[in-house]
mmCIF file of C-alpha atoms and ligand atoms in Angstrom:
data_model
loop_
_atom_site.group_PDB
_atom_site.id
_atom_site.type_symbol
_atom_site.label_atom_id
_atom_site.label_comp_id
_atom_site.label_asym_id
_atom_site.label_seq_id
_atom_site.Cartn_x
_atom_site.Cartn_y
_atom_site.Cartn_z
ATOM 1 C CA UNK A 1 -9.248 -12.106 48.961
ATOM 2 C CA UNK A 2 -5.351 -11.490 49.187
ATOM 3 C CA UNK A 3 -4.880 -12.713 46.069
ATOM 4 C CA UNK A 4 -7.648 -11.316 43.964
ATOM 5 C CA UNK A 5 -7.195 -7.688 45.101
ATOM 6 C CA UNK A 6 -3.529 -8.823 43.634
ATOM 7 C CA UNK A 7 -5.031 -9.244 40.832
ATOM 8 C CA UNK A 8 -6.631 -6.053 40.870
ATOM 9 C CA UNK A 9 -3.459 -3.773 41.385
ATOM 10 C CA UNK A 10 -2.545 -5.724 37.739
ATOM 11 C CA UNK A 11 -5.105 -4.002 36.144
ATOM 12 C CA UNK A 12 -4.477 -0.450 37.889
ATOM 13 C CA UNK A 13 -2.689 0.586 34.545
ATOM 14 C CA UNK A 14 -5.520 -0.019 31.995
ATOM 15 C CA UNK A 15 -7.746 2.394 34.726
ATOM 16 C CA UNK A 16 -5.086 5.506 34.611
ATOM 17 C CA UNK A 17 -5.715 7.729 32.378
ATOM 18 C CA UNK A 18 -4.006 8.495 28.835
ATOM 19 C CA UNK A 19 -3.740 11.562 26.364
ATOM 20 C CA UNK A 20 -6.235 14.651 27.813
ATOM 21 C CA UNK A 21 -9.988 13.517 28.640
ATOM 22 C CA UNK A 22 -12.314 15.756 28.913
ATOM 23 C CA UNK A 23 -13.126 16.748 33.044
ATOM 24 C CA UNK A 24 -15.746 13.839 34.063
ATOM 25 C CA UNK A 25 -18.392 15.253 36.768
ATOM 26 C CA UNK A 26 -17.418 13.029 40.217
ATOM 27 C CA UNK A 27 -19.637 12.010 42.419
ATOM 28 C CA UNK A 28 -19.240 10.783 45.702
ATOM 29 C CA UNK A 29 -20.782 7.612 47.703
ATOM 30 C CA UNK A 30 -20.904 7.694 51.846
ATOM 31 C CA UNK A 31 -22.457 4.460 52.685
ATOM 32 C CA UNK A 32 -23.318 3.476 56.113
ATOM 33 C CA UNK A 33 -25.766 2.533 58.568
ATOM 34 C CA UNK A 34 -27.224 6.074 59.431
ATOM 35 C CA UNK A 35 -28.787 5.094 62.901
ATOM 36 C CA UNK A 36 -29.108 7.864 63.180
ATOM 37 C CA UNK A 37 -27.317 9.938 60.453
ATOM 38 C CA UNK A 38 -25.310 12.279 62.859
ATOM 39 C CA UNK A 39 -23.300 15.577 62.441
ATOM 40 C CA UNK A 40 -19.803 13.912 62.028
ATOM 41 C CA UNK A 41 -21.418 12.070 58.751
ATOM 42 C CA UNK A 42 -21.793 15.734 57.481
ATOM 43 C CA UNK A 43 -19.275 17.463 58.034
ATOM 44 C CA UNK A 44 -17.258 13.776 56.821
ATOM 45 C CA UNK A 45 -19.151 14.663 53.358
ATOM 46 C CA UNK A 46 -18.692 18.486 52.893
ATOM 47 C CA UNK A 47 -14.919 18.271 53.702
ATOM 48 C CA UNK A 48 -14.422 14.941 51.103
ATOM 49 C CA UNK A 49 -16.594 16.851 48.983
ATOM 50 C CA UNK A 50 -14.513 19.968 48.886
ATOM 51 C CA UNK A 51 -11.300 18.302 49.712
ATOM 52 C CA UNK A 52 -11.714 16.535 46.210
ATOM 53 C CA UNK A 53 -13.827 19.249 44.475
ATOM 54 C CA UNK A 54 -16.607 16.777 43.937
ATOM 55 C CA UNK A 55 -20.014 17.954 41.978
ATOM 56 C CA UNK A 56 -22.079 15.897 44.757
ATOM 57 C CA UNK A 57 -22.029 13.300 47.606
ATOM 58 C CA UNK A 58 -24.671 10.825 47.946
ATOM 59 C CA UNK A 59 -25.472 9.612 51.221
ATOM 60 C CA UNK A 60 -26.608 5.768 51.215
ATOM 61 C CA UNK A 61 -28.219 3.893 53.859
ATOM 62 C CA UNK A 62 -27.448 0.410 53.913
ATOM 63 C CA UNK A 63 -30.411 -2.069 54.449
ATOM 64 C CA UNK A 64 -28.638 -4.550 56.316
ATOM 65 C CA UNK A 65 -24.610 -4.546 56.647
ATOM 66 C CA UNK A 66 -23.009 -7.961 56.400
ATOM 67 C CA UNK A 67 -20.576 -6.592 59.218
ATOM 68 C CA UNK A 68 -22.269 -5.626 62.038
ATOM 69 C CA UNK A 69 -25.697 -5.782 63.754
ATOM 70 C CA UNK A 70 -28.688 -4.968 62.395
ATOM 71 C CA UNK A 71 -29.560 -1.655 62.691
ATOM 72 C CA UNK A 72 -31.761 -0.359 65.900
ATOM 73 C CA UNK A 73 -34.456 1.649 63.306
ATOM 74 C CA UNK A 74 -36.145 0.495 60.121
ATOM 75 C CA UNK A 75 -34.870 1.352 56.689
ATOM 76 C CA UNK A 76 -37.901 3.895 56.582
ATOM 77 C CA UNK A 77 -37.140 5.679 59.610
ATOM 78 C CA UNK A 78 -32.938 5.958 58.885
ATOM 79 C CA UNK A 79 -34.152 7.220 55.442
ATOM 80 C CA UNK A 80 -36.969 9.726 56.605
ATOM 81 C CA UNK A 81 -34.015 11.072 59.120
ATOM 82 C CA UNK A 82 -31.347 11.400 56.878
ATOM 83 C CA UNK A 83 -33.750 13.284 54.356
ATOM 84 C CA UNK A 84 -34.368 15.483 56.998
ATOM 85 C CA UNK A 85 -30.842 16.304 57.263
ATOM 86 C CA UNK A 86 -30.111 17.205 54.457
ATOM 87 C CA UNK A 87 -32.753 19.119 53.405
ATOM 88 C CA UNK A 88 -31.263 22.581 52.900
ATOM 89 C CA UNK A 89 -27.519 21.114 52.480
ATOM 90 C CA UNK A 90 -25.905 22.133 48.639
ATOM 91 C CA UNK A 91 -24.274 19.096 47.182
ATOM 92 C CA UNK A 92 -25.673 16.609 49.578
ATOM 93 C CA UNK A 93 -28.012 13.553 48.483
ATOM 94 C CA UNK A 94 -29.937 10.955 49.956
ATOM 95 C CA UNK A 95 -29.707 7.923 47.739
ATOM 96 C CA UNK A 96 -32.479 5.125 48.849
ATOM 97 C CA UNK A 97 -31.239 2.155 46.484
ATOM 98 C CA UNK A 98 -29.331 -0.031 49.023
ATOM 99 C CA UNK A 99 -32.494 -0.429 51.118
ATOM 100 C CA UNK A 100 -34.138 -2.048 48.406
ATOM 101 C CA UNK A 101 -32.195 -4.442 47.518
ATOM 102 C CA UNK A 102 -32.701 -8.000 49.054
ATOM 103 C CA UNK A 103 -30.045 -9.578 51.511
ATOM 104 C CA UNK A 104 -27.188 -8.265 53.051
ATOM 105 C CA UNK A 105 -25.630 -5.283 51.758
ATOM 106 C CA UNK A 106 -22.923 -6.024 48.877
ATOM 107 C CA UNK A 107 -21.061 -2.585 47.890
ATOM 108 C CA UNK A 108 -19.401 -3.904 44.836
ATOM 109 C CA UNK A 109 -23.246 -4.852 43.621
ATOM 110 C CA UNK A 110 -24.174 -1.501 44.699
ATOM 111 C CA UNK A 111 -21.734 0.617 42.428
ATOM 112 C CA UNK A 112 -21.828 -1.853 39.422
ATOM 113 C CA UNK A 113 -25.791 -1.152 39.697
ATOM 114 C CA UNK A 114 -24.767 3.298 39.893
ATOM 115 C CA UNK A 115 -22.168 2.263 37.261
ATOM 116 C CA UNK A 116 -24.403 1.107 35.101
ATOM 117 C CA UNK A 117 -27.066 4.191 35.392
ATOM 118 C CA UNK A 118 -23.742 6.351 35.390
ATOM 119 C CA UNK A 119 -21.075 4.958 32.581
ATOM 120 C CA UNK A 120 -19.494 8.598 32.349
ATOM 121 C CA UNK A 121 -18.747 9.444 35.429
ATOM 122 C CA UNK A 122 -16.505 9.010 38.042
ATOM 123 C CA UNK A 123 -17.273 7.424 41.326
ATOM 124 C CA UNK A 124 -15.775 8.380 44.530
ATOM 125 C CA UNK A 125 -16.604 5.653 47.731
ATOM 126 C CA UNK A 126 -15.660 7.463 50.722
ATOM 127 C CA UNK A 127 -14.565 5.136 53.400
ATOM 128 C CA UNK A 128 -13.249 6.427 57.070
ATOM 129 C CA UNK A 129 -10.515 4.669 58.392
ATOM 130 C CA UNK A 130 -11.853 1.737 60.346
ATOM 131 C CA UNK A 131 -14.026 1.164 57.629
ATOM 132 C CA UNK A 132 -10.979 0.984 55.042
ATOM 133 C CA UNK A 133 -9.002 -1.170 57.606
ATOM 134 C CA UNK A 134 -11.794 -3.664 57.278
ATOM 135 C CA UNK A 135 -11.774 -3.340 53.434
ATOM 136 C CA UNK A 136 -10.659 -6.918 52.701
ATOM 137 C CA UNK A 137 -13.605 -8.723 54.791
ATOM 138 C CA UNK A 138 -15.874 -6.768 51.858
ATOM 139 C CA UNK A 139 -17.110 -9.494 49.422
ATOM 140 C CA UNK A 140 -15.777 -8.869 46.145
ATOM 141 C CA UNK A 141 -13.702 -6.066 46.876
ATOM 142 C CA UNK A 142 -11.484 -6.172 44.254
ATOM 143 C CA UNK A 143 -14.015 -5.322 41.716
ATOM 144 C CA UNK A 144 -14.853 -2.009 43.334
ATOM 145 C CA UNK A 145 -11.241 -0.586 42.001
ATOM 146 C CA UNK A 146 -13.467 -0.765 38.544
ATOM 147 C CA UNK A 147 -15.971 0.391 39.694
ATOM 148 C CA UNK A 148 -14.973 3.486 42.224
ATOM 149 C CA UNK A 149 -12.025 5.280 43.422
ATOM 150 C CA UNK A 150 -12.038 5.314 46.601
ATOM 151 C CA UNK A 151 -11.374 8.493 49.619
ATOM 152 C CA UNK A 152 -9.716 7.456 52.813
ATOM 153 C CA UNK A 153 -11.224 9.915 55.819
ATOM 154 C CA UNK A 154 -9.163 10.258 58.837
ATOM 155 C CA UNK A 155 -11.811 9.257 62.154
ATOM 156 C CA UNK A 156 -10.989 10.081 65.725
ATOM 157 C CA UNK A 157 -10.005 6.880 67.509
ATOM 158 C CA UNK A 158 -9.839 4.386 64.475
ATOM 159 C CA UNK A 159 -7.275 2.067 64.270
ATOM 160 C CA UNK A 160 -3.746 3.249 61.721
ATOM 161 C CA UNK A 161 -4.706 1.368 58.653
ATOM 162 C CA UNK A 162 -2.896 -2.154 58.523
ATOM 163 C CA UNK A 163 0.988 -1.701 57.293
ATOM 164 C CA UNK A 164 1.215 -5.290 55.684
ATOM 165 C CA UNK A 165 -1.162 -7.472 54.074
ATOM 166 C CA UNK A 166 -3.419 -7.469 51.391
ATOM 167 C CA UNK A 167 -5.411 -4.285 52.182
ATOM 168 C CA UNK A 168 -1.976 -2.340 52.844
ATOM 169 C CA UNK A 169 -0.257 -3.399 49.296
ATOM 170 C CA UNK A 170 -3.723 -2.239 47.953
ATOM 171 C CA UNK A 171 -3.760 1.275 49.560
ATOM 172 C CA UNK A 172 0.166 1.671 48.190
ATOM 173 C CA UNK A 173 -0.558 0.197 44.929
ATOM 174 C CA UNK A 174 -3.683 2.975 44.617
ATOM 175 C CA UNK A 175 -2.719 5.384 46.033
ATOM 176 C CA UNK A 176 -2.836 8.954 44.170
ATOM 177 C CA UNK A 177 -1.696 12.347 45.006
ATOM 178 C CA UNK A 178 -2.981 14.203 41.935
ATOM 179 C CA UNK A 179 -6.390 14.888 42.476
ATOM 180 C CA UNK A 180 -7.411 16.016 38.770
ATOM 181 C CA UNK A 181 -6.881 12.060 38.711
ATOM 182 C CA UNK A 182 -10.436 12.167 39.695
ATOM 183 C CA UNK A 183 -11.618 13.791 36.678
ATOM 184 C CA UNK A 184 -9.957 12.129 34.082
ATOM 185 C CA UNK A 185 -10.130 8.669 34.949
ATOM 186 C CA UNK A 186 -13.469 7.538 36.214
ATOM 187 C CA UNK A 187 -12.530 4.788 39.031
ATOM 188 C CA UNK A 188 -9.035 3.024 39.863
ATOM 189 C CA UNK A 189 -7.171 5.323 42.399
ATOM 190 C CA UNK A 190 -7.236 5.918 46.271
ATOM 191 C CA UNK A 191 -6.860 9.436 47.654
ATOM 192 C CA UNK A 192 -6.003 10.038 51.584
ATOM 193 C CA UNK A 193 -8.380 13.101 52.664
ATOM 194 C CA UNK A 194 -5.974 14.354 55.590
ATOM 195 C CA UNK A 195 -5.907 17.492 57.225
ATOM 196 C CA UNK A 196 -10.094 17.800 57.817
ATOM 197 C CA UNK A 197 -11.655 18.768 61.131
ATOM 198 C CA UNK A 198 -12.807 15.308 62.795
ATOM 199 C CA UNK A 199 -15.479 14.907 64.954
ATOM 200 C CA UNK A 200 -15.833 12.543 67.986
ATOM 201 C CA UNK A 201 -18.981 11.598 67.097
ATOM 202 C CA UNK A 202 -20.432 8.031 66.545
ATOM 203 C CA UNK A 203 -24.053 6.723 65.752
ATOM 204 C CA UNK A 204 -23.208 4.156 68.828
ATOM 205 C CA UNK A 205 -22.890 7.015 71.588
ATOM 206 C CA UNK A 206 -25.677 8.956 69.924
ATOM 207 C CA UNK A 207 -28.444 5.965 70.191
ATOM 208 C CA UNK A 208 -26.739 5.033 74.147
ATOM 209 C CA UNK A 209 -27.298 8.778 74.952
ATOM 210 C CA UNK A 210 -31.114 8.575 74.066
ATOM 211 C CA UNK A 211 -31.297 5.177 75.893
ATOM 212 C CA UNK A 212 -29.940 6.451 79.155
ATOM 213 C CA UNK A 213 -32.556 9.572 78.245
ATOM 214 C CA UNK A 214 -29.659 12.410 77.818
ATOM 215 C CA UNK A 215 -29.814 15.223 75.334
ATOM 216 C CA UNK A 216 -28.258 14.433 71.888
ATOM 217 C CA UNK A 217 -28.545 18.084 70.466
ATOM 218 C CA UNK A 218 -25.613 19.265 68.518
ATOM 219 C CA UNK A 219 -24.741 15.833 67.709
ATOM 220 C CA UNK A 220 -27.296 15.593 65.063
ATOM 221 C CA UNK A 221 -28.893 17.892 63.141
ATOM 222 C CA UNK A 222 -31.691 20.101 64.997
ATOM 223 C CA UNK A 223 -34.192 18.355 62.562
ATOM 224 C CA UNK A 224 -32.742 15.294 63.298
ATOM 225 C CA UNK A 225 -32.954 15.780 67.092
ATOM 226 C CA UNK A 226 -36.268 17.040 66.158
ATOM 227 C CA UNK A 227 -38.118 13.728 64.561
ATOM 228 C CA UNK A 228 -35.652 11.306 67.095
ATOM 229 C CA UNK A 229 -37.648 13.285 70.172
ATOM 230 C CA UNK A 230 -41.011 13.584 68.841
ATOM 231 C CA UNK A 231 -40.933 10.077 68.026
ATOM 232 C CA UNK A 232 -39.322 8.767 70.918
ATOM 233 C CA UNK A 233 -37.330 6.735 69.025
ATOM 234 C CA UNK A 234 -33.794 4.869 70.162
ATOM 235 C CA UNK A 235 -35.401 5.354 73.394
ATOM 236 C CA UNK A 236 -35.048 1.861 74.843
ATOM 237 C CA UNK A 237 -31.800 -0.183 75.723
ATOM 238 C CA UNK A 238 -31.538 -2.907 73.194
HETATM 239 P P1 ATP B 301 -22.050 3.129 64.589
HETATM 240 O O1 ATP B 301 -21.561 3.894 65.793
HETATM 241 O O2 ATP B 301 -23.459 2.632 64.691
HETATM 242 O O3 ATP B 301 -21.073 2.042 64.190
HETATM 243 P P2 ATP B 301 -21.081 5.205 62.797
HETATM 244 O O4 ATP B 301 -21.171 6.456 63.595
HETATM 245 O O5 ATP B 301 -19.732 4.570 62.642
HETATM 246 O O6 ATP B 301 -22.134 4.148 63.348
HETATM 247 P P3 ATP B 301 -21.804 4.582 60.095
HETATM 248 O O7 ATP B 301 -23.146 4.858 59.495
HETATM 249 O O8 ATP B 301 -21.468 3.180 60.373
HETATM 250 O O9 ATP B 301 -21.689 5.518 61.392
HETATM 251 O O10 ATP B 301 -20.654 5.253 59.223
HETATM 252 C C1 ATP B 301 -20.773 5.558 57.860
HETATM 253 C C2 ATP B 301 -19.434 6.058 57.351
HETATM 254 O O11 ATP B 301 -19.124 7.292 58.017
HETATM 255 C C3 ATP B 301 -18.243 5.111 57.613
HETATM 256 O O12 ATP B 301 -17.374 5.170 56.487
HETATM 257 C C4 ATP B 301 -17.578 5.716 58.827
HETATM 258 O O13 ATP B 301 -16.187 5.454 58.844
HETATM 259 C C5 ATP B 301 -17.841 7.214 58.614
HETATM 260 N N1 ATP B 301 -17.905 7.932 59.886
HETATM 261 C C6 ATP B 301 -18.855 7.838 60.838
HETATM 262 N N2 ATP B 301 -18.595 8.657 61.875
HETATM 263 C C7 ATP B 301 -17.446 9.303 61.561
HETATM 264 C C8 ATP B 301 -16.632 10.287 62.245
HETATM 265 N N3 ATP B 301 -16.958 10.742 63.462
HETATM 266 N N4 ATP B 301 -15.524 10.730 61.614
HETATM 267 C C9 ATP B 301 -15.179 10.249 60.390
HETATM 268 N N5 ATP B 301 -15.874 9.314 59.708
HETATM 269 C C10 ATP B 301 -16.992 8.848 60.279
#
């Protein structure tokens, strides 16, 4: 892994961009387990989305992530949940396609498959901390710098992101400060989204509050609190 994402920062040059593009539309991906989608998810995409002056964010449940346990409700259920969420939110999107793909959950497959639908535009993975300080157990993460930029989020109580190593000569490689960067090339660079409101909030506490039967309003969306209630669902220690 350390020495292919070295590889990578070789071909950061041929991704920056020359002469004066025209503005590409950017869109951005939050990936994640969703179980349940919760408010800090967001208010995660609404700040990355303004912070970078993205057209859109697409939310995207993952079927079945290679790095954790499998998720306490079905694809159908995370999906139905997070639709509900974001049913009257501007410039948020549900985007189903990782739950149908086979197998564990591959994000490099997953934006060479938008890459291919989307050739023109550029791609913005948004990745909070502790999920960028686990960036190089990804498979194939060096093709994603292809593929994506990439947004670092701030998130209460992760872990600084690793000084040396493979992942940290990566982020300094990457990293960009100009962020009309994100309209004129369409993947390559890594932008730090700092100074957003964070929220406390994890999927984790949300489904242990429901098991031990305490309210989760204003952690999720009312709708979302709505269907979770109704249907009694993470209801039961696991
Ligand atoms: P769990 O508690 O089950 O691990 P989670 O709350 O971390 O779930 P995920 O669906 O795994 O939620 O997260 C999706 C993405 O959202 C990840 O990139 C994660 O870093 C980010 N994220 C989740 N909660 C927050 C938060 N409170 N602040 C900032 N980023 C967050």
């Amino acid at each position: 892994m350390a020495g292919s994402l070295q590889t990578s920062l070789g071909r950061f040059a041929d991704a920056m961009p020359t002469g004066s593009p025209a503005p590409l539309e950017a869109i951005g991906i939050l990936g994640g387990t969703f179980d349940p989608v919760h408010c800090a998810h967001l208010r995660l995409a609404l700040e990355v989305r303004a912070a970078l002056r993205l057209d859109s964010v697409r939310l995207m449940p993952a079927a079945s992530p290679r790095l954790r346990a499998a998720p306490e409700a079905s694809a159908e259920v995370r999906m139905r949940l997070l639709e509900a969420a974001l049913a009257d939110v501007c410039g948020l999107e549900a985007d189903a396609r990782e739950l149908s793909r086979p197998g564990p959950t591959v994000t490099a497959d997953t934006l060479e498959a938008l890459r291919e639908e989307l050739p023109d535009v550029s791609l913005c993975l948004i990745l909070g901390m502790d999920a960028m300080s686990r960036f190089d157990a990804w498979i194939d993460a060096d093709r994603i710098p292809d593929l994506a930029h990439i947004a670092v989020a701030e998130r209460p109580g992760a872990a600084a992101l690793p000084r040396n190593g493979a992942t940290a000569n990566f982020l300094r490689a990457r990293r960009c400060d100009d962020l009309d960067s994100i309209r004129t090339a369409p993947s390559g660079c890594v932008f730090f989204v700092r100074d957003i409101p964070t929220l406390d909030i994890s999927a984790t506490r949300v489904r242990s509050l429901r098991a031990r039967g305490e309210s989760i309003r204003f952690l999720v969306p009312d709708r979302v609190h709505d269907i979770i209630v109704n249907e009694d669902l993470y209801a039961h220690q696991r």
